[in-house]
Amino acid sequence: MPTTDTTRRLWRDVSVFDGLSTLPEPMTVITQGPCIETIAPSCELSAEPCAGTIDMGSGGVMTPGLIDCHTHLVFGGQRAGEFESRLEGVSYAEIARQGGGILGTVKATRDASDETLYDAAAKRLMAMIDDGVTTVEIKSGYGLSVEHELRMLRIARRLGNELPVRVTTTLLAAHAVPPEFKGDPDGYIDLVCQEILPRASREGLADAVDVFCENIAFDLDQCRRVFEAAKAHGLPVKAHAEQLSLMGASRLTAQYAGLSADHIEYLDDAGIDAMAAAGCVAVLLPGAFHTLRETRCPPIAALRAAGVPMAVSSDANPGTSPIFFPTLMLNLACTLFRLTPQEALAGMTRHAAQALGESRLGHLTPGATADLCVWNVESPAELAYAVQPGRLRHRLLEGVLTHG
Ligand code: DI6
Ligand code: FE
């Protein structure tokens, strides 16, 4: 991420989506250094920029910078062969049980050099930056040993230091049982709780802790142990929950005041109530739903009725969502999950920020961080309606112009 400057910038007559809804009239927006200074109807403000203010022009749509709050961007290799097997009818769970899937990527990741992993992830991340992402969460989970989990987190941190994007990191050591612990998931959870997590915390490498709670991964008790260790180290938790079956991980996450429960295709009413009471965000991942050709949708209407904030994210990973195109997720969230375009946009801005515990991000209000995008479109809904690269006109990261 670049260091901030003190430039004052002004946009005239833009259509503003503020993170929750589209403001009713053309707006004038002024940023000063790393913050948003003013957002007001153009008819109420003089259009003359004062001395020292840069005029950024008029028209277009302004949104908060997009936030992708669930990705697995650092990995080695690719899994096109597995894609072909799935098309022939082999299930994701079956491939995992045969030692492929996540474990295939673990081997390729361990075998790759730091430079190879960094360069491949940087290329994927640059594509997402060009599509409007200003903040991205990156998980570990393809290392599954002390050395390799920490290495993945260091590479994620380096991406945030060297590229124009804010990176938050999540330790997902409890993603799969590594080959060294085959048949002994509890032994591996001991390693996660006693060594990997404490070291990631001590070295400042993880902003949060995630688990994969599923028949093919870890059960509820094992996830609870990881959450206890996270709590002991003061790290917030989240979960890959109810993706392929109902395991109860959403409720568990809510009990630990977790940031989010993600996937949640099989979420039940008890889980929804627990999430609503705890303020836990529902992270919807339509890319994985699409890639796995799932048919059971997350309970969108019930989440909406219960007032659970819904985020939308890419789940960018080599197995279930090899898609590095954030605005496509806006489209898929509408077409597959029946979100409105406004809900989808809130899902990649305000609610995604909430899923990361970042209250100064994801909304356009005076005093908020000046992470924003101006798009060459006529209405915010157009961002979800058309699937089209190259629509970004300006991108600001903490007040620094990084695009346009
Ligand atoms: N669920 C997912 O969608 C990703 N991880 C997880 O637990 C997929 C990871 C992969 O297949 O490589
Ligand atoms: Fe995931």
Short mmCIF file of C-alpha atoms and ligand atoms in Angstrom, two decimals:
data_model
loop_
_atom_site.label_atom_id
_atom_site.label_comp_id
_atom_site.label_asym_id
_atom_site.label_seq_id
_atom_site.Cartn_x
_atom_site.Cartn_y
_atom_site.Cartn_z
CA MET A 1 0.00 0.00 0.00
CA PRO A 2 1.38 3.44 -0.87
CA THR A 3 1.84 6.08 1.79
CA THR A 4 -0.83 8.74 1.81
CA ASP A 5 -0.56 12.30 0.52
CA THR A 6 -2.53 15.43 1.37
CA THR A 7 -4.09 16.16 -2.02
CA ARG A 8 -7.63 17.57 -2.10
CA ARG A 9 -9.77 16.17 -4.94
CA LEU A 10 -13.22 17.07 -6.18
CA TRP A 11 -15.74 15.18 -8.33
CA ARG A 12 -18.84 16.92 -9.69
CA ASP A 13 -22.24 15.46 -10.53
CA VAL A 14 -21.47 11.83 -9.81
CA SER A 15 -24.07 9.21 -8.99
CA VAL A 16 -23.02 7.92 -5.56
CA PHE A 17 -23.63 4.46 -4.13
CA ASP A 18 -22.64 5.10 -0.52
CA GLY A 19 -22.24 1.49 0.62
CA LEU A 20 -25.90 0.82 1.34
CA SER A 21 -27.94 2.65 -1.26
CA THR A 22 -27.77 5.01 -4.21
CA LEU A 23 -28.14 8.65 -3.23
CA PRO A 24 -31.09 10.31 -4.97
CA GLU A 25 -29.37 13.27 -6.68
CA PRO A 26 -26.10 14.02 -8.49
CA MET A 27 -23.45 14.62 -5.83
CA THR A 28 -20.24 16.56 -5.37
CA VAL A 29 -17.58 14.63 -3.49
CA ILE A 30 -14.40 16.07 -1.99
CA THR A 31 -11.57 14.05 -0.50
CA GLN A 32 -8.75 15.52 1.54
CA GLY A 33 -5.69 13.36 2.08
CA PRO A 34 -6.72 9.90 3.30
CA CYS A 35 -10.31 10.86 4.19
CA ILE A 36 -13.59 11.80 2.61
CA GLU A 37 -14.27 15.43 3.47
CA THR A 38 -17.62 16.31 1.88
CA ILE A 39 -20.47 14.56 0.09
CA ALA A 40 -23.31 16.89 -0.84
CA PRO A 41 -25.89 17.37 -3.58
CA SER A 42 -24.22 19.29 -6.41
CA CYS A 43 -26.99 21.87 -6.42
CA GLU A 44 -25.97 22.88 -2.88
CA LEU A 45 -22.25 23.33 -3.55
CA SER A 46 -20.38 25.73 -5.81
CA ALA A 47 -18.85 23.81 -8.71
CA GLU A 48 -15.70 25.95 -8.59
CA PRO A 49 -12.83 23.99 -7.05
CA CYS A 50 -10.81 26.25 -4.76
CA ALA A 51 -7.08 26.73 -5.24
CA GLY A 52 -5.05 23.62 -4.58
CA THR A 53 -7.99 21.29 -5.23
CA ILE A 54 -7.72 18.91 -8.16
CA ASP A 55 -10.83 18.76 -10.35
CA MET A 56 -11.44 15.09 -11.18
CA GLY A 57 -14.25 15.86 -13.62
CA SER A 58 -17.92 15.03 -13.68
CA GLY A 59 -20.30 12.17 -14.35
CA GLY A 60 -20.06 8.44 -13.81
CA VAL A 61 -20.80 6.36 -10.74
CA MET A 62 -18.84 6.47 -7.49
CA THR A 63 -18.77 3.55 -5.08
CA PRO A 64 -16.59 2.66 -2.12
CA GLY A 65 -13.56 0.65 -3.28
CA LEU A 66 -14.61 -2.98 -3.62
CA ILE A 67 -13.73 -5.28 -0.73
CA ASP A 68 -13.16 -8.97 -1.36
CA CYS A 69 -13.43 -10.39 2.16
CA HIS A 70 -12.81 -14.09 1.40
CA THR A 71 -10.02 -15.27 -0.91
CA HIS A 72 -7.38 -17.96 -1.12
CA LEU A 73 -5.17 -16.00 -3.56
CA VAL A 74 -1.80 -17.51 -2.63
CA PHE A 75 -1.42 -21.04 -4.02
CA GLY A 76 0.76 -23.17 -6.26
CA GLY A 77 -0.31 -25.00 -9.41
CA GLN A 78 -3.81 -25.27 -10.87
CA ARG A 79 -6.58 -27.89 -10.92
CA ALA A 80 -8.00 -28.01 -14.44
CA GLY A 81 -7.78 -31.84 -14.34
CA GLU A 82 -10.05 -31.89 -11.30
CA PHE A 83 -12.45 -29.56 -13.11
CA GLU A 84 -12.65 -32.11 -15.93
CA SER A 85 -13.26 -34.98 -13.47
CA ARG A 86 -16.07 -33.06 -11.83
CA LEU A 87 -17.68 -32.44 -15.20
CA GLU A 88 -17.58 -36.20 -15.72
CA GLY A 89 -19.56 -36.61 -12.51
CA VAL A 90 -16.98 -37.10 -9.72
CA SER A 91 -17.97 -34.97 -6.72
CA TYR A 92 -15.79 -32.40 -4.93
CA ALA A 93 -16.05 -34.45 -1.72
CA GLU A 94 -15.03 -37.65 -3.53
CA ILE A 95 -11.97 -35.95 -5.05
CA ALA A 96 -11.02 -34.70 -1.57
CA ARG A 97 -11.40 -38.18 -0.07
CA GLN A 98 -9.08 -39.53 -2.79
CA GLY A 99 -6.37 -37.10 -1.66
CA GLY A 100 -6.90 -34.58 -4.47
CA GLY A 101 -8.62 -31.24 -4.13
CA ILE A 102 -7.15 -29.09 -1.38
CA LEU A 103 -4.34 -31.59 -0.73
CA GLY A 104 -3.31 -31.44 -4.39
CA THR A 105 -2.84 -27.70 -4.02
CA VAL A 106 -1.02 -28.21 -0.70
CA LYS A 107 1.62 -30.29 -2.49
CA ALA A 108 1.98 -27.77 -5.34
CA THR A 109 2.19 -24.89 -2.85
CA ARG A 110 4.82 -26.56 -0.68
CA ASP A 111 6.86 -27.40 -3.81
CA ALA A 112 6.77 -23.82 -5.17
CA SER A 113 9.37 -21.17 -4.31
CA ASP A 114 8.43 -17.97 -2.51
CA GLU A 115 8.98 -16.02 -5.73
CA THR A 116 6.76 -18.32 -7.78
CA LEU A 117 3.94 -18.08 -5.24
CA TYR A 118 4.31 -14.32 -4.93
CA ASP A 119 4.41 -13.67 -8.69
CA ALA A 120 1.38 -15.84 -9.43
CA ALA A 121 -0.66 -14.27 -6.63
CA ALA A 122 0.42 -10.75 -7.64
CA LYS A 123 -0.81 -11.36 -11.19
CA ARG A 124 -4.21 -12.52 -9.92
CA LEU A 125 -4.41 -9.65 -7.47
CA MET A 126 -3.52 -7.02 -10.10
CA ALA A 127 -6.48 -8.21 -12.19
CA MET A 128 -8.72 -7.71 -9.17
CA ILE A 129 -7.25 -4.27 -8.47
CA ASP A 130 -8.01 -3.28 -12.08
CA ASP A 131 -11.60 -4.38 -11.41
CA GLY A 132 -11.95 -2.00 -8.46
CA VAL A 133 -10.74 -3.92 -5.40
CA THR A 134 -9.08 -1.75 -2.74
CA THR A 135 -9.11 -4.26 0.14
CA VAL A 136 -8.65 -8.00 -0.06
CA GLU A 137 -8.55 -10.69 2.58
CA ILE A 138 -6.09 -13.51 1.86
CA LYS A 139 -6.13 -16.83 3.71
CA SER A 140 -3.41 -19.40 4.29
CA GLY A 141 -4.54 -23.02 4.23
CA TYR A 142 -2.43 -24.64 1.52
CA GLY A 143 0.65 -25.03 3.74
CA LEU A 144 -0.72 -27.09 6.65
CA SER A 145 2.58 -27.10 8.58
CA VAL A 146 4.20 -24.50 10.82
CA GLU A 147 6.71 -23.53 8.17
CA HIS A 148 4.37 -23.45 5.20
CA GLU A 149 1.38 -21.78 6.85
CA LEU A 150 3.59 -18.94 8.11
CA ARG A 151 5.22 -18.68 4.69
CA MET A 152 1.83 -18.22 3.01
CA LEU A 153 0.91 -15.45 5.45
CA ARG A 154 4.25 -13.69 4.88
CA ILE A 155 3.64 -13.76 1.12
CA ALA A 156 0.16 -12.32 1.68
CA ARG A 157 1.65 -9.52 3.82
CA ARG A 158 4.25 -8.83 1.14
CA LEU A 159 1.51 -8.47 -1.49
CA GLY A 160 -0.06 -5.77 0.69
CA ASN A 161 3.29 -4.02 1.15
CA GLU A 162 4.22 -3.97 -2.52
CA LEU A 163 0.93 -3.58 -4.40
CA PRO A 164 -1.60 -0.72 -4.30
CA VAL A 165 -4.15 -2.60 -2.22
CA ARG A 166 -4.91 -3.15 1.47
CA VAL A 167 -4.42 -6.80 2.43
CA THR A 168 -5.81 -8.43 5.56
CA THR A 169 -4.61 -11.93 6.40
CA THR A 170 -6.40 -14.93 7.85
CA LEU A 171 -4.85 -18.08 9.26
CA LEU A 172 -6.75 -21.07 7.83
CA ALA A 173 -4.45 -23.82 9.09
CA ALA A 174 -7.58 -25.89 9.85
CA HIS A 175 -8.44 -26.24 6.15
CA ALA A 176 -7.65 -29.94 5.63
CA VAL A 177 -5.82 -32.73 7.43
CA PRO A 178 -2.25 -32.76 6.02
CA PRO A 179 -0.73 -36.08 4.81
CA GLU A 180 1.58 -36.18 7.88
CA PHE A 181 -1.52 -36.46 10.11
CA LYS A 182 -3.64 -38.77 7.94
CA GLY A 183 -6.18 -40.46 10.21
CA ASP A 184 -5.27 -38.17 13.13
CA PRO A 185 -7.14 -34.88 12.72
CA ASP A 186 -7.00 -34.24 16.47
CA GLY A 187 -3.23 -34.53 16.40
CA TYR A 188 -3.13 -31.91 13.66
CA ILE A 189 -5.51 -29.63 15.58
CA ASP A 190 -3.05 -29.88 18.51
CA LEU A 191 -0.32 -28.58 16.20
CA VAL A 192 -2.60 -25.78 14.96
CA CYS A 193 -3.53 -24.68 18.48
CA GLN A 194 -0.18 -25.15 20.17
CA GLU A 195 2.27 -24.05 17.48
CA ILE A 196 0.93 -22.65 14.20
CA LEU A 197 -1.62 -20.23 15.65
CA PRO A 198 0.58 -18.95 18.52
CA ARG A 199 3.45 -18.29 16.12
CA ALA A 200 1.25 -16.58 13.54
CA SER A 201 -0.09 -14.39 16.34
CA ARG A 202 3.29 -13.64 17.92
CA GLU A 203 4.81 -12.71 14.54
CA GLY A 204 1.85 -10.46 13.68
CA LEU A 205 1.08 -12.48 10.56
CA ALA A 206 -2.65 -13.09 11.05
CA ASP A 207 -5.51 -10.62 11.46
CA ALA A 208 -8.09 -13.40 11.96
CA VAL A 209 -8.51 -17.18 12.19
CA ASP A 210 -10.69 -19.35 9.94
CA VAL A 211 -11.68 -23.04 9.96
CA PHE A 212 -13.27 -25.42 7.44
CA CYS A 213 -16.04 -27.20 9.34
CA GLU A 214 -17.21 -30.07 7.14
CA ASN A 215 -17.38 -33.87 6.93
CA ILE A 216 -14.33 -33.83 4.67
CA ALA A 217 -12.43 -31.43 6.96
CA PHE A 218 -12.92 -30.74 10.70
CA ASP A 219 -15.83 -31.39 13.05
CA LEU A 220 -17.46 -28.93 15.40
CA ASP A 221 -15.36 -29.90 18.45
CA GLN A 222 -12.14 -29.51 16.52
CA CYS A 223 -13.25 -26.10 15.25
CA ARG A 224 -14.18 -25.09 18.79
CA ARG A 225 -10.64 -25.90 19.94
CA VAL A 226 -9.22 -23.66 17.21
CA PHE A 227 -11.60 -20.87 18.23
CA GLU A 228 -10.51 -21.22 21.87
CA ALA A 229 -6.87 -20.87 20.83
CA ALA A 230 -7.74 -17.84 18.68
CA LYS A 231 -9.57 -16.27 21.61
CA ALA A 232 -6.59 -16.87 23.90
CA HIS A 233 -4.47 -14.91 21.40
CA GLY A 234 -7.03 -12.15 20.92
CA LEU A 235 -7.72 -13.01 17.27
CA PRO A 236 -11.23 -12.79 15.78
CA VAL A 237 -12.69 -15.90 14.17
CA LYS A 238 -14.76 -16.86 11.14
CA ALA A 239 -15.71 -20.15 9.47
CA HIS A 240 -16.30 -21.98 6.22
CA ALA A 241 -19.70 -23.08 7.44
CA GLU A 242 -22.54 -25.27 6.16
CA GLN A 243 -21.12 -25.32 2.62
CA LEU A 244 -21.82 -28.98 1.82
CA SER A 245 -23.84 -30.02 4.88
CA LEU A 246 -25.29 -28.60 8.10
CA MET A 247 -22.56 -28.90 10.76
CA GLY A 248 -23.55 -26.07 13.13
CA ALA A 249 -20.43 -23.98 12.51
CA SER A 250 -22.41 -20.79 11.98
CA ARG A 251 -23.89 -21.02 15.46
CA LEU A 252 -20.48 -21.83 16.90
CA THR A 253 -18.98 -18.82 15.15
CA ALA A 254 -21.74 -16.59 16.51
CA GLN A 255 -21.05 -17.94 20.03
CA TYR A 256 -17.47 -16.73 19.68
CA ALA A 257 -18.64 -13.30 18.47
CA GLY A 258 -17.13 -14.22 15.11
CA LEU A 259 -16.81 -11.83 12.17
CA SER A 260 -18.58 -14.01 9.61
CA ALA A 261 -19.94 -17.39 8.61
CA ASP A 262 -19.12 -18.06 4.95
CA HIS A 263 -20.82 -20.17 2.22
CA ILE A 264 -23.85 -21.20 4.41
CA GLU A 265 -25.83 -23.01 1.69
CA TYR A 266 -27.16 -25.44 4.37
CA LEU A 267 -27.68 -22.84 7.14
CA ASP A 268 -30.76 -23.46 9.32
CA ASP A 269 -33.05 -21.12 11.28
CA ALA A 270 -31.17 -21.63 14.55
CA GLY A 271 -27.96 -20.55 12.83
CA ILE A 272 -29.65 -17.51 11.33
CA ASP A 273 -31.02 -16.44 14.73
CA ALA A 274 -27.63 -16.88 16.37
CA MET A 275 -25.91 -14.86 13.64
CA ALA A 276 -28.49 -12.08 13.83
CA ALA A 277 -28.11 -11.85 17.63
CA ALA A 278 -24.30 -11.80 17.42
CA GLY A 279 -24.00 -9.38 14.48
CA CYS A 280 -22.17 -12.06 12.51
CA VAL A 281 -21.99 -11.35 8.75
CA ALA A 282 -23.21 -13.92 6.21
CA VAL A 283 -20.57 -14.12 3.46
CA LEU A 284 -22.08 -15.37 0.20
CA LEU A 285 -19.73 -17.01 -2.28
CA PRO A 286 -21.56 -17.38 -5.61
CA GLY A 287 -18.35 -18.27 -7.49
CA ALA A 288 -17.99 -21.53 -5.55
CA PHE A 289 -21.72 -22.25 -5.91
CA HIS A 290 -21.41 -21.72 -9.66
CA THR A 291 -18.20 -23.71 -10.12
CA LEU A 292 -19.46 -26.70 -8.10
CA ARG A 293 -22.79 -26.44 -9.95
CA GLU A 294 -24.59 -26.47 -6.61
CA THR A 295 -28.37 -26.28 -6.54
CA ARG A 296 -29.10 -25.46 -2.90
CA CYS A 297 -29.00 -21.68 -2.37
CA PRO A 298 -28.14 -19.98 0.91
CA PRO A 299 -31.36 -18.95 2.74
CA ILE A 300 -31.33 -15.41 1.38
CA ALA A 301 -34.93 -14.46 2.20
CA ALA A 302 -34.58 -15.65 5.81
CA LEU A 303 -31.24 -13.84 6.24
CA ARG A 304 -32.81 -10.69 4.84
CA ALA A 305 -35.83 -11.01 7.14
CA ALA A 306 -33.59 -11.56 10.17
CA GLY A 307 -31.47 -8.51 9.31
CA VAL A 308 -28.23 -10.47 8.96
CA PRO A 309 -25.81 -8.37 6.88
CA MET A 310 -24.89 -10.20 3.68
CA ALA A 311 -21.44 -9.80 2.16
CA VAL A 312 -20.50 -11.07 -1.31
CA SER A 313 -17.04 -12.35 -2.04
CA SER A 314 -15.08 -14.26 -4.68
CA ASP A 315 -13.65 -17.19 -2.65
CA ALA A 316 -10.91 -16.96 -5.32
CA ASN A 317 -9.11 -20.32 -5.11
CA PRO A 318 -7.80 -23.00 -7.50
CA GLY A 319 -10.51 -25.58 -6.75
CA THR A 320 -14.00 -24.28 -6.18
CA SER A 321 -13.77 -20.73 -7.52
CA PRO A 322 -10.90 -20.11 -9.96
CA ILE A 323 -12.39 -16.70 -10.74
CA PHE A 324 -10.41 -13.50 -10.25
CA PHE A 325 -13.05 -11.04 -11.41
CA PRO A 326 -14.82 -9.35 -8.45
CA THR A 327 -17.55 -7.54 -10.42
CA LEU A 328 -18.60 -10.90 -11.89
CA MET A 329 -19.48 -11.83 -8.29
CA LEU A 330 -21.95 -8.92 -8.20
CA ASN A 331 -23.64 -10.40 -11.24
CA LEU A 332 -23.63 -13.99 -9.91
CA ALA A 333 -24.98 -12.88 -6.52
CA CYS A 334 -27.99 -11.42 -8.36
CA THR A 335 -28.54 -14.15 -10.95
CA LEU A 336 -27.84 -17.17 -8.72
CA PHE A 337 -28.88 -15.93 -5.27
CA ARG A 338 -31.47 -13.31 -6.24
CA LEU A 339 -29.85 -10.40 -4.44
CA THR A 340 -30.77 -6.99 -5.76
CA PRO A 341 -27.90 -5.10 -7.43
CA GLN A 342 -27.90 -2.72 -4.43
CA GLU A 343 -27.62 -5.65 -2.01
CA ALA A 344 -24.80 -7.16 -4.06
CA LEU A 345 -22.94 -3.84 -4.07
CA ALA A 346 -23.43 -3.44 -0.31
CA GLY A 347 -22.12 -7.00 -0.10
CA MET A 348 -18.82 -6.03 -1.69
CA THR A 349 -18.53 -2.72 0.17
CA ARG A 350 -20.14 -1.95 3.53
CA HIS A 351 -20.97 -5.51 4.59
CA ALA A 352 -17.64 -6.88 3.38
CA ALA A 353 -15.92 -4.25 5.53
CA GLN A 354 -18.03 -5.39 8.47
CA ALA A 355 -16.94 -8.99 7.79
CA LEU A 356 -13.36 -7.80 8.19
CA GLY A 357 -14.07 -5.70 11.28
CA GLU A 358 -13.08 -2.52 9.36
CA SER A 359 -15.61 0.16 10.27
CA ARG A 360 -13.85 3.01 8.44
CA LEU A 361 -14.00 1.16 5.11
CA GLY A 362 -16.78 0.25 2.70
CA HIS A 363 -18.88 3.40 2.91
CA LEU A 364 -18.78 6.91 1.48
CA THR A 365 -19.47 9.27 4.35
CA PRO A 366 -17.52 12.26 5.65
CA GLY A 367 -14.62 11.05 7.79
CA ALA A 368 -14.48 7.59 6.20
CA THR A 369 -11.30 6.37 4.55
CA ALA A 370 -10.98 7.67 0.99
CA ASP A 371 -10.96 4.27 -0.73
CA LEU A 372 -13.24 4.72 -3.71
CA CYS A 373 -13.88 3.94 -7.36
CA VAL A 374 -15.39 6.01 -10.12
CA TRP A 375 -16.84 3.88 -12.91
CA ASN A 376 -17.67 4.63 -16.53
CA VAL A 377 -21.28 3.52 -16.17
CA GLU A 378 -24.59 5.35 -15.84
CA SER A 379 -26.06 3.64 -12.78
CA PRO A 380 -24.74 1.49 -9.92
CA ALA A 381 -26.96 -1.42 -11.02
CA GLU A 382 -25.03 -1.53 -14.29
CA LEU A 383 -22.02 -2.88 -12.39
CA ALA A 384 -24.01 -6.02 -11.53
CA TYR A 385 -25.94 -6.17 -14.77
CA ALA A 386 -23.10 -6.29 -17.32
CA VAL A 387 -20.03 -8.53 -17.01
CA GLN A 388 -17.37 -6.35 -18.51
CA PRO A 389 -13.78 -5.50 -17.64
CA GLY A 390 -12.34 -2.03 -18.16
CA ARG A 391 -15.08 0.09 -16.59
CA LEU A 392 -12.92 1.67 -13.88
CA ARG A 393 -12.19 5.38 -14.39
CA HIS A 394 -10.58 6.32 -11.06
CA ARG A 395 -9.48 4.31 -8.05
CA LEU A 396 -8.38 5.97 -4.82
CA LEU A 397 -6.64 4.12 -2.00
CA GLU A 398 -6.42 6.16 1.20
CA GLY A 399 -6.65 9.28 -0.89
CA VAL A 400 -3.90 8.21 -3.32
CA LEU A 401 -4.90 7.98 -6.98
CA THR A 402 -3.83 4.52 -8.16
CA HIS A 403 -5.86 4.28 -11.36
CA GLY A 404 -6.80 6.94 -13.91
N1 DI6 B 1 -14.15 -24.12 0.80
C1 DI6 B 1 -13.85 -23.52 -0.33
O1 DI6 B 1 -14.63 -23.10 -1.11
C2 DI6 B 1 -12.40 -23.45 -0.46
N2 DI6 B 1 -11.98 -23.95 0.80
C3 DI6 B 1 -13.01 -24.36 1.47
O2 DI6 B 1 -12.91 -24.85 2.56
C4 DI6 B 1 -11.95 -24.36 -1.56
C5 DI6 B 1 -10.52 -24.71 -1.45
C6 DI6 B 1 -10.05 -25.65 -2.53
O3 DI6 B 1 -10.81 -26.49 -3.06
O4 DI6 B 1 -8.85 -25.57 -2.83
FE FE B 2 -13.03 -20.42 0.90
#
